[in-house]
Amino acid sequence: MVLPKWICHQIPERCLVLKGWRMPLCSRCFGLYFGLVLSFIFSITFNIARLFNKNQLLLVAFVLCSPLAIDGTTQLFKLRESNNSMRLVTGLMSGIFCGVGLHYIIIHYF
C-alpha cells in the first residue's frame, strides 16, 4: 500500500514489519497517529483536557514532544542513526500530546 508522502515518507527500513508484512507507515508516523487517536478518544471519554490550563498544556507539550524533536534533528544532521524502537516511542509520546491537545483546542476554542 502506498500512501501520499505528506502522510509518511515510507522509507522501507524505517517501517515496522509484523508477521512478514511491512506496514505502510514508518514507525514514527505509526506511533504518532496511533497515540493521537487513542489519546483523543481517552481524553474525550475521561475529560482529560479539562484538567489542564494553557500553561500546563505547553509544559506537557514540551516534555512529550522534545524527545521526537531531538531524535529527528540529530538524525537529520547525521549526528546519529535512530532505530525503529526509538522512533516508535518518540512518535507515541508526541501523539499522546497531540490527541489531548486537539481535545483541549476543541473544547476551549470551538
Tab-separated table of C-alpha atoms in Angstrom:
chain	number	residue	atom	x	y	z
A	1	MET	CA	0.000	0.000	0.000
A	2	VAL	CA	1.381	3.383	-0.980
A	3	LEU	CA	0.276	6.429	0.966
A	4	PRO	CA	0.743	10.075	-0.022
A	5	LYS	CA	4.150	11.459	1.004
A	6	TRP	CA	2.530	14.091	3.234
A	7	ILE	CA	1.190	11.280	5.453
A	8	CYS	CA	4.520	9.425	5.743
A	9	HIS	CA	7.776	9.163	3.824
A	10	GLN	CA	7.520	5.339	3.919
A	11	ILE	CA	11.248	4.582	3.831
A	12	PRO	CA	11.185	0.757	3.878
A	13	GLU	CA	13.894	0.213	6.522
A	14	ARG	CA	12.033	2.567	8.896
A	15	CYS	CA	8.703	0.735	8.574
A	16	LEU	CA	7.649	-1.862	11.109
A	17	VAL	CA	7.248	-5.446	9.938
A	18	LEU	CA	4.535	-7.548	11.577
A	19	LYS	CA	4.353	-11.272	10.712
A	20	GLY	CA	6.223	-10.667	7.462
A	21	TRP	CA	4.010	-7.751	6.398
A	22	ARG	CA	5.626	-4.325	6.090
A	23	MET	CA	3.374	-1.586	7.438
A	24	PRO	CA	2.672	1.335	5.086
A	25	LEU	CA	3.721	3.820	7.799
A	26	CYS	CA	7.179	4.290	9.265
A	27	SER	CA	7.491	3.507	12.959
A	28	ARG	CA	7.490	7.202	13.989
A	29	CYS	CA	4.354	8.055	11.992
A	30	PHE	CA	2.618	4.912	13.216
A	31	GLY	CA	3.367	5.879	16.827
A	32	LEU	CA	2.256	9.453	16.228
A	33	TYR	CA	-1.058	8.554	14.584
A	34	PHE	CA	-1.767	5.676	16.986
A	35	GLY	CA	-1.027	7.847	20.044
A	36	LEU	CA	-3.100	10.707	18.670
A	37	VAL	CA	-6.199	8.590	18.032
A	38	LEU	CA	-6.040	6.683	21.331
A	39	SER	CA	-5.304	9.717	23.488
A	40	PHE	CA	-8.000	11.779	21.761
A	41	ILE	CA	-10.589	9.064	22.468
A	42	PHE	CA	-9.264	8.650	26.022
A	43	SER	CA	-9.303	12.422	26.589
A	44	ILE	CA	-12.897	12.740	25.368
A	45	THR	CA	-14.020	9.719	27.413
A	46	PHE	CA	-12.423	10.825	30.674
A	47	ASN	CA	-12.382	14.598	30.018
A	48	ILE	CA	-8.596	14.766	30.439
A	49	ALA	CA	-8.152	18.049	28.547
A	50	ARG	CA	-10.185	19.920	31.173
A	51	LEU	CA	-7.518	19.083	33.785
A	52	PHE	CA	-5.006	21.421	32.120
A	53	ASN	CA	-4.764	25.146	31.747
A	54	LYS	CA	-2.881	26.664	28.807
A	55	ASN	CA	0.477	26.933	30.596
A	56	GLN	CA	0.328	23.378	31.899
A	57	LEU	CA	-0.508	22.108	28.420
A	58	LEU	CA	2.500	23.959	26.984
A	59	LEU	CA	4.730	22.287	29.578
A	60	VAL	CA	3.265	18.874	28.716
A	61	ALA	CA	3.833	19.632	25.026
A	62	PHE	CA	7.470	20.488	25.690
A	63	VAL	CA	8.054	17.334	27.746
A	64	LEU	CA	6.292	14.950	25.350
A	65	CYS	CA	7.428	16.474	22.039
A	66	SER	CA	11.059	17.311	22.864
A	67	PRO	CA	12.295	13.705	22.511
A	68	LEU	CA	10.848	13.489	18.988
A	69	ALA	CA	12.396	16.831	18.039
A	70	ILE	CA	15.792	15.823	19.425
A	71	ASP	CA	15.680	12.361	17.829
A	72	GLY	CA	14.587	13.703	14.448
A	73	THR	CA	17.018	16.619	14.442
A	74	THR	CA	20.073	14.579	15.449
A	75	GLN	CA	19.195	12.063	12.764
A	76	LEU	CA	18.615	14.780	10.141
A	77	PHE	CA	22.079	16.248	10.762
A	78	LYS	CA	23.589	12.737	10.733
A	79	LEU	CA	24.851	13.011	14.307
A	80	ARG	CA	23.495	9.507	14.921
A	81	GLU	CA	21.112	6.966	13.438
A	82	SER	CA	17.876	6.335	15.296
A	83	ASN	CA	16.256	2.897	15.457
A	84	ASN	CA	12.644	1.895	14.951
A	85	SER	CA	12.019	1.383	18.679
A	86	MET	CA	13.142	4.930	19.450
A	87	ARG	CA	11.097	6.305	16.561
A	88	LEU	CA	8.009	4.435	17.768
A	89	VAL	CA	8.346	5.651	21.371
A	90	THR	CA	9.011	9.282	20.435
A	91	GLY	CA	6.105	9.173	17.968
A	92	LEU	CA	3.786	7.761	20.647
A	93	MET	CA	4.802	10.430	23.145
A	94	SER	CA	4.137	13.235	20.678
A	95	GLY	CA	0.916	11.599	19.506
A	96	ILE	CA	-0.362	11.400	23.072
A	97	PHE	CA	0.137	15.144	23.472
A	98	CYS	CA	-1.461	15.830	20.075
A	99	GLY	CA	-4.620	13.904	20.983
A	100	VAL	CA	-5.080	15.662	24.313
A	101	GLY	CA	-4.050	18.998	22.783
A	102	LEU	CA	-6.577	18.592	19.987
A	103	HIS	CA	-9.323	17.878	22.522
A	104	TYR	CA	-8.220	20.936	24.532
A	105	ILE	CA	-8.427	23.149	21.438
A	106	ILE	CA	-11.869	21.826	20.537
A	107	ILE	CA	-13.388	22.387	23.985
A	108	HIS	CA	-11.810	25.806	24.540
A	109	TYR	CA	-11.982	27.423	21.131
A	110	PHE	CA	-14.969	25.895	19.327
